[in-house]
Coordinates of C-alpha atoms in Angstrom, one line a residue:
M1 CA 118.6 91.2 82.4
N2 CA 118.5 94.4 84.5
L3 CA 115.3 94.2 86.6
N4 CA 115.5 97.9 87.5
L5 CA 115.1 97.2 91.2
K6 CA 117.8 99.6 92.4
G7 CA 116.2 102.2 94.6
K8 CA 112.9 100.3 95.0
V9 CA 111.5 99.5 98.4
A10 CA 110.1 96.1 99.3
A11 CA 108.2 95.1 102.4
I12 CA 108.2 91.4 103.2
T13 CA 106.0 89.7 105.8
G14 CA 107.4 86.5 107.3
G15 CA 110.8 87.8 106.1
S16 CA 113.2 86.1 108.4
E17 CA 113.2 82.4 107.2
G18 CA 112.6 80.2 104.3
I19 CA 111.0 81.8 101.2
G20 CA 110.7 85.2 102.8
R21 CA 114.4 85.1 103.7
A22 CA 115.4 84.0 100.1
T23 CA 113.2 86.7 98.6
A24 CA 114.7 89.4 100.9
L25 CA 118.2 88.3 100.0
K26 CA 117.5 88.4 96.2
L27 CA 115.8 91.8 96.3
A28 CA 118.6 93.3 98.4
E29 CA 121.2 91.8 96.0
L30 CA 119.4 93.5 93.1
G31 CA 119.6 96.9 94.8
A32 CA 116.2 97.2 96.5
S33 CA 115.9 98.3 100.1
V34 CA 114.0 95.7 102.1
A35 CA 111.8 96.0 105.2
I36 CA 111.2 92.6 106.8
C37 CA 108.8 91.7 109.6
A38 CA 108.4 88.6 111.8
R39 CA 107.4 87.8 115.3
R40 CA 110.8 86.6 116.6
A41 CA 113.3 89.4 117.2
E42 CA 116.4 87.4 117.6
I43 CA 116.1 85.5 114.2
L44 CA 114.9 88.7 112.5
E45 CA 117.9 90.8 113.6
K46 CA 120.4 88.0 112.9
F47 CA 119.2 87.9 109.3
A48 CA 119.2 91.6 109.0
A49 CA 122.8 91.7 110.0
E50 CA 123.6 89.3 107.2
I51 CA 121.9 91.6 104.7
R52 CA 123.9 94.6 105.9
A53 CA 127.1 92.6 105.9
A54 CA 126.5 91.9 102.2
G55 CA 126.0 95.6 101.5
G56 CA 122.2 95.6 101.5
T57 CA 119.8 98.1 103.1
V58 CA 117.3 96.6 105.5
M59 CA 114.8 97.7 108.1
T60 CA 113.2 95.3 110.6
S61 CA 109.9 95.3 112.5
I62 CA 108.6 92.9 115.1
A63 CA 105.0 92.4 113.9
D64 CA 102.3 89.7 113.8
A65 CA 100.6 89.4 110.4
T66 CA 97.3 88.4 111.9
K67 CA 96.9 91.8 113.6
A68 CA 95.7 94.6 111.5
E69 CA 97.4 97.2 113.7
D70 CA 100.7 95.5 113.4
M71 CA 100.5 95.4 109.6
S72 CA 99.5 99.0 109.4
R73 CA 102.4 100.0 111.7
F74 CA 104.8 97.9 109.6
V75 CA 103.8 99.7 106.4
D76 CA 103.9 103.1 108.1
E77 CA 107.4 102.4 109.5
T78 CA 108.6 101.3 106.0
V79 CA 107.4 104.5 104.4
K80 CA 108.8 106.6 107.2
K81 CA 112.2 105.0 106.8
F82 CA 112.5 104.8 103.0
G83 CA 110.0 107.4 101.8
R84 CA 107.9 105.0 99.7
I85 CA 106.9 101.4 99.2
D86 CA 107.0 99.8 95.8
I87 CA 106.7 96.1 96.5
L88 CA 104.7 94.1 99.0
I89 CA 105.5 90.4 99.5
N90 CA 102.9 88.6 101.6
N91 CA 104.7 85.5 102.9
A92 CA 103.5 85.0 106.5
G93 CA 101.8 81.8 107.5
A94 CA 102.5 78.1 107.5
T95 CA 100.0 75.2 107.8
G96 CA 100.5 72.1 109.8
Q97 CA 99.1 68.8 108.4
A98 CA 96.0 67.5 110.1
A99 CA 93.0 65.3 109.1
F100 CA 89.8 67.3 108.5
D101 CA 88.0 65.6 111.3
T102 CA 90.6 66.6 113.8
V103 CA 90.6 70.3 113.0
D104 CA 88.5 72.4 115.3
D105 CA 87.0 75.9 114.8
A106 CA 89.9 77.6 116.5
A107 CA 92.4 76.1 114.0
W108 CA 90.2 77.2 111.1
E109 CA 89.9 80.7 112.5
K110 CA 93.7 80.9 113.1
D111 CA 94.4 79.8 109.5
I112 CA 91.9 82.3 108.1
D113 CA 93.6 85.0 110.1
V114 CA 97.1 84.3 108.9
K115 CA 96.4 83.2 105.4
V116 CA 93.5 85.4 104.3
M117 CA 93.1 88.4 106.7
A118 CA 96.8 89.1 106.8
H119 CA 96.8 89.7 103.1
I120 CA 93.8 92.0 103.4
Y121 CA 95.5 93.9 106.2
T122 CA 98.7 94.5 104.3
A123 CA 96.9 95.4 101.0
R124 CA 94.7 97.9 102.8
A125 CA 97.8 99.5 104.3
V126 CA 100.0 99.7 101.2
I127 CA 97.5 100.6 98.4
P128 CA 97.1 104.3 99.4
H129 CA 100.8 104.7 99.3
M130 CA 101.1 102.9 96.0
K131 CA 98.3 104.9 94.4
K132 CA 99.9 108.2 95.6
Q133 CA 103.3 107.3 94.0
G134 CA 101.8 105.9 90.8
G135 CA 102.0 102.2 91.1
G136 CA 103.4 99.2 92.8
R137 CA 103.5 95.4 93.1
I138 CA 101.7 93.0 95.5
I139 CA 102.9 89.4 95.4
N140 CA 101.3 86.7 97.5
I141 CA 103.2 83.6 98.3
L142 CA 100.6 80.7 98.5
A143 CA 101.0 77.0 97.9
S144 CA 100.6 74.3 95.3
T145 CA 97.5 73.1 97.1
V146 CA 95.7 75.9 95.1
Y147 CA 96.0 73.5 92.2
Q148 CA 96.4 70.0 93.6
P149 CA 95.0 69.0 97.0
I150 CA 97.4 67.3 99.4
A151 CA 96.3 64.8 102.1
N152 CA 95.4 66.4 105.4
L153 CA 95.9 69.9 104.1
A154 CA 92.3 71.0 103.8
L155 CA 93.1 74.1 105.8
S156 CA 95.8 75.2 103.3
G157 CA 93.7 74.4 100.2
A158 CA 90.6 76.4 101.4
T159 CA 92.4 79.5 102.7
R160 CA 94.9 79.8 99.9
M161 CA 92.0 79.6 97.3
G162 CA 90.4 82.5 99.2
V163 CA 93.5 84.6 98.5
V164 CA 93.5 83.7 94.8
A165 CA 89.9 85.0 94.5
F166 CA 90.8 88.1 96.6
A167 CA 93.9 88.8 94.5
K168 CA 92.0 88.5 91.2
S169 CA 89.4 91.0 92.3
L170 CA 91.9 93.3 93.7
A171 CA 94.0 93.2 90.5
D172 CA 91.0 94.4 88.6
E173 CA 90.3 97.2 91.1
V174 CA 93.8 98.7 91.2
G175 CA 95.2 97.9 87.8
R176 CA 94.5 101.4 86.4
D177 CA 96.4 102.8 89.4
G178 CA 99.5 101.0 88.2
I179 CA 99.4 98.4 90.9
L180 CA 99.9 94.8 89.8
V181 CA 98.7 91.9 92.0
N182 CA 100.0 88.3 91.5
N183 CA 100.3 85.0 93.4
V184 CA 103.2 82.6 93.4
C185 CA 102.7 79.0 94.5
P186 CA 105.7 77.0 95.8
G187 CA 105.6 73.3 95.6
S188 CA 108.4 71.1 96.7
L189 CA 110.9 73.8 98.0
L190 CA 113.2 73.0 100.9
S191 CA 111.7 75.5 103.4
E192 CA 110.5 75.3 107.0
R193 CA 107.0 74.9 105.6
L194 CA 107.8 71.9 103.5
L195 CA 109.8 70.3 106.3
G196 CA 107.0 70.6 108.7
N197 CA 104.5 69.0 106.4
V198 CA 106.8 66.3 105.2
T199 CA 107.8 65.4 108.8
S200 CA 104.1 65.0 109.7
R201 CA 103.6 62.8 106.6
A202 CA 106.7 60.7 107.4
K203 CA 105.4 60.0 110.9
E204 CA 102.0 58.8 109.4
L205 CA 103.8 56.5 107.0
G206 CA 106.3 55.2 109.6
I207 CA 109.4 56.3 107.6
T208 CA 112.2 58.7 108.2
L209 CA 112.3 62.3 107.1
D210 CA 115.1 61.6 104.6
E211 CA 113.0 58.8 103.1
M212 CA 110.0 61.0 102.8
L213 CA 112.0 63.7 101.1
V214 CA 113.3 61.2 98.6
E215 CA 109.7 60.2 97.9
R216 CA 108.6 63.8 97.5
A217 CA 111.4 64.5 95.1
K218 CA 110.2 61.5 92.9
E219 CA 106.8 63.2 92.6
T220 CA 108.3 66.2 90.7
A221 CA 109.0 66.3 87.0
V222 CA 112.7 67.3 87.6
G223 CA 113.3 64.6 90.3
R224 CA 114.5 66.9 93.1
I225 CA 113.4 69.2 95.8
G226 CA 113.8 72.8 94.9
E227 CA 115.5 75.7 96.8
P228 CA 113.7 78.8 98.1
R229 CA 116.0 81.0 95.9
E230 CA 114.5 79.4 92.8
L231 CA 111.2 80.9 93.8
A232 CA 112.8 84.2 94.8
N233 CA 114.0 84.6 91.2
L234 CA 110.4 84.6 89.9
V235 CA 109.3 87.0 92.7
A236 CA 112.1 89.4 91.7
F237 CA 110.9 89.4 88.1
L238 CA 107.3 90.0 89.1
A239 CA 108.4 92.8 91.4
S240 CA 110.5 94.4 88.7
G241 CA 110.2 97.0 85.9
K242 CA 110.3 94.1 83.4
S243 CA 106.9 92.8 84.6
T244 CA 104.5 95.4 83.4
Y245 CA 101.6 93.4 81.9
I246 CA 101.2 90.5 84.3
T247 CA 98.5 90.9 86.9
G248 CA 95.7 88.8 88.5
T249 CA 97.5 85.6 87.8
T250 CA 98.8 82.7 89.8
I251 CA 102.2 81.0 88.9
R252 CA 103.6 77.8 90.2
V253 CA 107.2 77.1 91.1
D254 CA 107.0 73.4 91.9
G255 CA 109.4 71.5 89.6
G256 CA 106.5 70.0 87.8
L257 CA 104.9 68.6 91.0
V258 CA 101.4 69.5 89.9
R259 CA 100.4 67.5 86.8
S260 CA 97.3 69.5 85.7
V261 CA 97.4 71.2 82.3
L262 CA 96.1 74.5 83.6

């Protein structure tokens, strides 16, 4: 299937590792120019060199997704470099596991900044450009906690649900401008986020990380941990010219981890 991504421009926050990295690689492979931002220059530039070596086109920006001015600058730099912006992938932000009664106000504020406000900052920055050019795609990478709570992840569950509500409202507001807004929820994918959470859980249970990963794999319907590239395939479709009537929805990529029927 030709996804018609050649010549498109995608901006990806948290684009240097894990799911952001896999998504950037997939979109570049399919012919899109990618702009990636992250806070650590060394990792960001090393990854950008890999994309260029594979024949892809990439721009990098050192930016913090929790800062409105950084996200505005990132979007402006992308448009200045490539002349347009067709796709926004909001991927910044990981959550550490912690029991509710150990989480202070500062931790809640930090999570709200990186998981809710960062999405608002980027949407505010890209929508005028997308409206001007006649459309675009906004895709938020969330988590399976939207559907099924996980022990000691109240932070993730609460903040991610806030983005679901925001995206649903936004989709209704900008749909007639040709801008489609969707959420993708990874479950058991072998990324830095999963490893951080699983490591914390393993320590609680007094088992090794490898043992915990085996247990996590057993929880899925397919019996294995997934790869970030498997989520990137869905993101590429939602970003493409083949996805023209999907908006305001939330889709899981979790190997059947979540057992709910809706």
